[in-house]
Each structure stands twice: as C-alpha cells, then as structure tokens.
GROMACS .gro file of C-alpha atoms in nm:
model
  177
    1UNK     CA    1  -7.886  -9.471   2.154
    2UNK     CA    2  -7.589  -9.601   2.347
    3UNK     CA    3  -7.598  -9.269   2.560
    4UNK     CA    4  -7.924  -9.275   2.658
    5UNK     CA    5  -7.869  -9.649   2.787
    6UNK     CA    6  -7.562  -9.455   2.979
    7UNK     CA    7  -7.805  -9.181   3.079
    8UNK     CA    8  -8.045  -9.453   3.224
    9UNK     CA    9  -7.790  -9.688   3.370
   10UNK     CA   10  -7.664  -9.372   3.574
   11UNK     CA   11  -8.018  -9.298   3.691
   12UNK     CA   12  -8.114  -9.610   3.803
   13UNK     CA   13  -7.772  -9.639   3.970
   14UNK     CA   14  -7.819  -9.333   4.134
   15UNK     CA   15  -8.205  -9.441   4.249
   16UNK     CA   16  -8.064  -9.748   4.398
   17UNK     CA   17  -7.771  -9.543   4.591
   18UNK     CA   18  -8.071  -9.397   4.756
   19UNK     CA   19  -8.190  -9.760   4.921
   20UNK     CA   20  -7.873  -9.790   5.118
   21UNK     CA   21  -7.900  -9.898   5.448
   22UNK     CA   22  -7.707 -10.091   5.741
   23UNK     CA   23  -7.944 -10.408   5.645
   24UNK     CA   24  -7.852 -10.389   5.304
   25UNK     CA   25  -7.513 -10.303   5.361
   26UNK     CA   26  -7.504 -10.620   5.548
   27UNK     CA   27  -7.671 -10.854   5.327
   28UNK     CA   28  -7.590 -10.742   4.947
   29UNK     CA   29  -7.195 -10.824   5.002
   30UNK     CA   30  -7.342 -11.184   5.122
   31UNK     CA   31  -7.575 -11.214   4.828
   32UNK     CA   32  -7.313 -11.151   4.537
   33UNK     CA   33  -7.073 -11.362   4.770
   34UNK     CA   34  -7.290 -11.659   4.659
   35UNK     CA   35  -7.230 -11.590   4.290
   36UNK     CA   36  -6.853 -11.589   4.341
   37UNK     CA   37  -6.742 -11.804   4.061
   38UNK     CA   38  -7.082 -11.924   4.024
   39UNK     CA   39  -7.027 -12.107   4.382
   40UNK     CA   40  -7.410 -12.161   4.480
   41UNK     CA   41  -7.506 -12.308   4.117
   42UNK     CA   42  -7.198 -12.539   4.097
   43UNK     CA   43  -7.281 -12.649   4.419
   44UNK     CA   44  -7.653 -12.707   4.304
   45UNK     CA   45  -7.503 -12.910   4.004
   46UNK     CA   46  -7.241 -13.106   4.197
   47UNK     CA   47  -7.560 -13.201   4.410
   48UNK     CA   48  -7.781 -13.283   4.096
   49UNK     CA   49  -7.547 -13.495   4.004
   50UNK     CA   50  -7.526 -13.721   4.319
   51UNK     CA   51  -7.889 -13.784   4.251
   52UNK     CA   52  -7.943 -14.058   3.980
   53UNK     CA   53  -8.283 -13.901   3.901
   54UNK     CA   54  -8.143 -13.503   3.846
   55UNK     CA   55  -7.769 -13.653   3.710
   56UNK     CA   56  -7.833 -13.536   3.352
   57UNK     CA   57  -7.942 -13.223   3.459
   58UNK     CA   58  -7.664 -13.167   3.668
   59UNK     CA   59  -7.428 -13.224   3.416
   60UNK     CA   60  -7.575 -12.962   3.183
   61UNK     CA   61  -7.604 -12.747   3.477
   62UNK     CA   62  -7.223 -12.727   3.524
   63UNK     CA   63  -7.149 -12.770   3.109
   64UNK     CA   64  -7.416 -12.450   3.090
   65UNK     CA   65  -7.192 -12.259   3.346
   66UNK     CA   66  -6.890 -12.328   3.165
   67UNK     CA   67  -7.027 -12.206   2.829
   68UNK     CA   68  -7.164 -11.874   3.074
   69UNK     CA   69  -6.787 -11.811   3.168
   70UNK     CA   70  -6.652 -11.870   2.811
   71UNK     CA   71  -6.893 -11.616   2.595
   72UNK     CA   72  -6.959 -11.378   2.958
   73UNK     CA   73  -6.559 -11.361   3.070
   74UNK     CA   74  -6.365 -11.511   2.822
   75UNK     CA   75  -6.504 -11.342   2.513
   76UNK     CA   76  -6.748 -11.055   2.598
   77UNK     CA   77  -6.640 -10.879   2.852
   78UNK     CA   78  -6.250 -10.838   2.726
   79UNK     CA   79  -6.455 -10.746   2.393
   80UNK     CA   80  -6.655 -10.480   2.497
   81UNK     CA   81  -6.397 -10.376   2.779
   82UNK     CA   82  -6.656 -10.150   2.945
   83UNK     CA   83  -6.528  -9.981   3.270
   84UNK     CA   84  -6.735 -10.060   3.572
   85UNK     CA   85  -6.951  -9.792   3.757
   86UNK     CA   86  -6.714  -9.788   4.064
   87UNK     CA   87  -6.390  -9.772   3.857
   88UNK     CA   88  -6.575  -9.426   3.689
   89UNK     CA   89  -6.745  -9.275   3.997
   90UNK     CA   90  -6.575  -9.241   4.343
   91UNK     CA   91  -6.760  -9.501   4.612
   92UNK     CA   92  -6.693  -9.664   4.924
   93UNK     CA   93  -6.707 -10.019   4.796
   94UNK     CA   94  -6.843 -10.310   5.032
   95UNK     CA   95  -6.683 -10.595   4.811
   96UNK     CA   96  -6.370 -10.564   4.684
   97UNK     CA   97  -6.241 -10.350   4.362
   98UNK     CA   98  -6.319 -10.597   4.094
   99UNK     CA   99  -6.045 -10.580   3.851
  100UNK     CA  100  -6.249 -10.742   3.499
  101UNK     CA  101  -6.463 -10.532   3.298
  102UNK     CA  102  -6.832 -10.487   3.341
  103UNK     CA  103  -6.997 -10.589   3.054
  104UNK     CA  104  -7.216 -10.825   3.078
  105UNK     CA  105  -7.275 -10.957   3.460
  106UNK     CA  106  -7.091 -11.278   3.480
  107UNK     CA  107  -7.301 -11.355   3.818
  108UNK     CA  108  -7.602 -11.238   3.626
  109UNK     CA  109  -7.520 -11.523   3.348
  110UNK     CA  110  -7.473 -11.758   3.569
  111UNK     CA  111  -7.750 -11.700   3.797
  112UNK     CA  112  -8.016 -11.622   3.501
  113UNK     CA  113  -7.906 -12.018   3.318
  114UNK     CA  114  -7.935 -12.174   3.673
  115UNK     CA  115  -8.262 -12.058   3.774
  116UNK     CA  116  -8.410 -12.177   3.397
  117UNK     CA  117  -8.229 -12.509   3.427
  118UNK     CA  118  -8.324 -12.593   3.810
  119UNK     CA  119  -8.667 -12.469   3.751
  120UNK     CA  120  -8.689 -12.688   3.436
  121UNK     CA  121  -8.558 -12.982   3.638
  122UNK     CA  122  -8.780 -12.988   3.934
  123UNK     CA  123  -9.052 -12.686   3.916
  124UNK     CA  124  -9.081 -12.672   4.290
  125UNK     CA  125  -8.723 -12.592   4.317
  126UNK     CA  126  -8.797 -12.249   4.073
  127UNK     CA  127  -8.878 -12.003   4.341
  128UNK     CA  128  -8.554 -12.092   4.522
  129UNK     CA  129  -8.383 -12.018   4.212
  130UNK     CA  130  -8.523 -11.755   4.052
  131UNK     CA  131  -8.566 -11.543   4.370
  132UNK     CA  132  -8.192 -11.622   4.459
  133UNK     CA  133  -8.070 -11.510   4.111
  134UNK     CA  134  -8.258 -11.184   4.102
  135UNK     CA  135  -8.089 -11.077   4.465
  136UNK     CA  136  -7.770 -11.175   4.308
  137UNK     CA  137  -7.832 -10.946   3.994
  138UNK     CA  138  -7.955 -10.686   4.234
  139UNK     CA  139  -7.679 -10.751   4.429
  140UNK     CA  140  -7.458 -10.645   4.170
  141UNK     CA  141  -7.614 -10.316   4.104
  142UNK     CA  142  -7.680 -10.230   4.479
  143UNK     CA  143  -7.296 -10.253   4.493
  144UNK     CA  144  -7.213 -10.049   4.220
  145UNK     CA  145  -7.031 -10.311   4.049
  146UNK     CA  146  -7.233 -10.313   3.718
  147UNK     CA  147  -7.424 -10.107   3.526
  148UNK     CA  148  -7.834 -10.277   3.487
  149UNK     CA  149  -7.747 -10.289   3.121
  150UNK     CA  150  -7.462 -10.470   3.235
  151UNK     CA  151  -7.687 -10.757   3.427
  152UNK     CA  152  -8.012 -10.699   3.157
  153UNK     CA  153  -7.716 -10.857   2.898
  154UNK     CA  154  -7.619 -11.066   3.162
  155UNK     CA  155  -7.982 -11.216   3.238
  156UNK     CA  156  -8.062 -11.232   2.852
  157UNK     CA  157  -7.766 -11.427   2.791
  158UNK     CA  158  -7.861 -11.660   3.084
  159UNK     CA  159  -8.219 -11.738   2.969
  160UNK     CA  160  -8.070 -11.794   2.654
  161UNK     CA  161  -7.823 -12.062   2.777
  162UNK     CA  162  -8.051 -12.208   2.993
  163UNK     CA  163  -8.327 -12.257   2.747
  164UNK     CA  164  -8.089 -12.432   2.483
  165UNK     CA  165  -7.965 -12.598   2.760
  166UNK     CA  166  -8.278 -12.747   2.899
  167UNK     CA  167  -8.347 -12.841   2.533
  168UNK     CA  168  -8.076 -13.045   2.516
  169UNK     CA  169  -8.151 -13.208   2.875
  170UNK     CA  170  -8.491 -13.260   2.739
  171UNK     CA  171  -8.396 -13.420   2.421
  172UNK     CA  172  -8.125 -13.677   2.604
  173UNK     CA  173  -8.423 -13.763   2.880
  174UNK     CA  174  -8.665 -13.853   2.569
  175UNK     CA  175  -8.359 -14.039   2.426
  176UNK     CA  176  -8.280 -14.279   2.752
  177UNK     CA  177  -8.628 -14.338   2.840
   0.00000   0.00000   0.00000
C-alpha cells in the first residue's frame, strides 16, 4: 500500500513538472510565500478580531492555527520524518531548501482550517478562501516541496480542525446571544 501511494505521489509530481512555465515560475514562489508561517490567515484572524461582529471567530481562527502547528510541526511531521521530494530528487528549487520534514503540509493545514473557518464565518468570504488555500496546496506541489499525500494529510487534517473549530465558534455564538 504505502508504495503505491509513493508510486502515485511520484507520478503526479512528475505530471505537474510538466506545467512549468515562466508564469508559474513567477507566481507559485508568491503563492506559498503567503502561507509562510500561516502569514495570510493570521492576518485574516488579527483582522477578525478588530471587528466586534467576527471577534470570536477570529480568536478561534488563530487558536485553530496554533493547534495546526502543534499536531502538523510539532508532533507529525518529526514523527513520520518523511524526506521531502526535493531533498530525494535533484531540482532547481524556486523557494528555498526547506529544512523540516514533509509530512503532512503545514501550509496545507493551515490553509485547509482557514478556508472552513472564514467560510463558516461570513459565506461570501469562502471563495476568497478556499480558492487561496488550494493555490497554496498547489503551490506546494508545483514546487516540489511536498509530496500530494503530503498536502491530501495536510488538507484532511485542516477540514478536520476547522470543522471542530467552527463547532466550537458556533456553540459560544448560541451561548452569548
């Protein structure tokens, strides 16, 4: 089983190789740059939480990107310690070498629970989010940084996150009406 999910990572890795262009080259270092540390969603958060009206959700915005960093970095990916498709296979990178381990897609995490939670809070504000978070996980495959099991874990642990945490932002709404 786990080689043929090897066997079809490579593949699709190899199928994307096949997309690259100087528009892409451009853009896909820009697009990951936004998931940097989770930049774009913390800044969506810090923003929610300005507003009296999207506070709570702002708060459980930034709490649910902690909790992404704690089970994605802190205890998954040292866990699984999975090498990283550029550390394995010689490419000209157009980010720099990331020095973690692959498994799962941090960016993916945090991108997946931000879309859910910012679509739950305002649903016009969804195709921002979603469509942002899948060019970051694309992103992340485009640049040979992870594996697409690597972001598939990566965007099931998000959804997960951000559906217990939009429970929870639920709940305390119901509670403080």
């Amino acid at each position: 089983m786990l080689e043929t999910i090897t066997q079809a990572d490579w593949a699709i890795l190899h199928a994307i190789r096949h997309l690259q262009c100087g528009t892409l080259d451009f853009l896909m270092p820009k697009i990951t740059a936004l998931g940097n540390l989770g930049m774009i969603w913390v800044l969506v958060g810090v923003c929610m939480i300005v507003s009296r009206r999207y506070r709570k959700w702002g708060i459980l915005l930034l709490a649910s990107l902690l909790t992404g960093v704690v089970l994605g970095s802190g205890i998954l990916k040292p866990l699984v310690a999975r090498a990283r498709p550029c550390w394995l296979e010689p490419v000209v990178l157009l980010v720099g070498t990331p020095q973690d381990y692959s498994f799962p897609s941090g960016h993916t995490i945090a991108s997946a629970l931000s879309a859910v939670i910012i679509g739950r809070a305002n649903r016009k504000w969804a195709p921002f989010a979603v469509m942002t978070a899948l060019l970051i996980a694309f992103s992340r495959l485009y640049l040979y940084v992870h594996f697409p099991s690597d972001v598939l874990a990566g965007a099931l642990i998000g959804l997960v996150i951000g559906m217990a945490g939009s429970r929870i932002a639920e709940k305390w709404e119901q509670k403080t009406e």
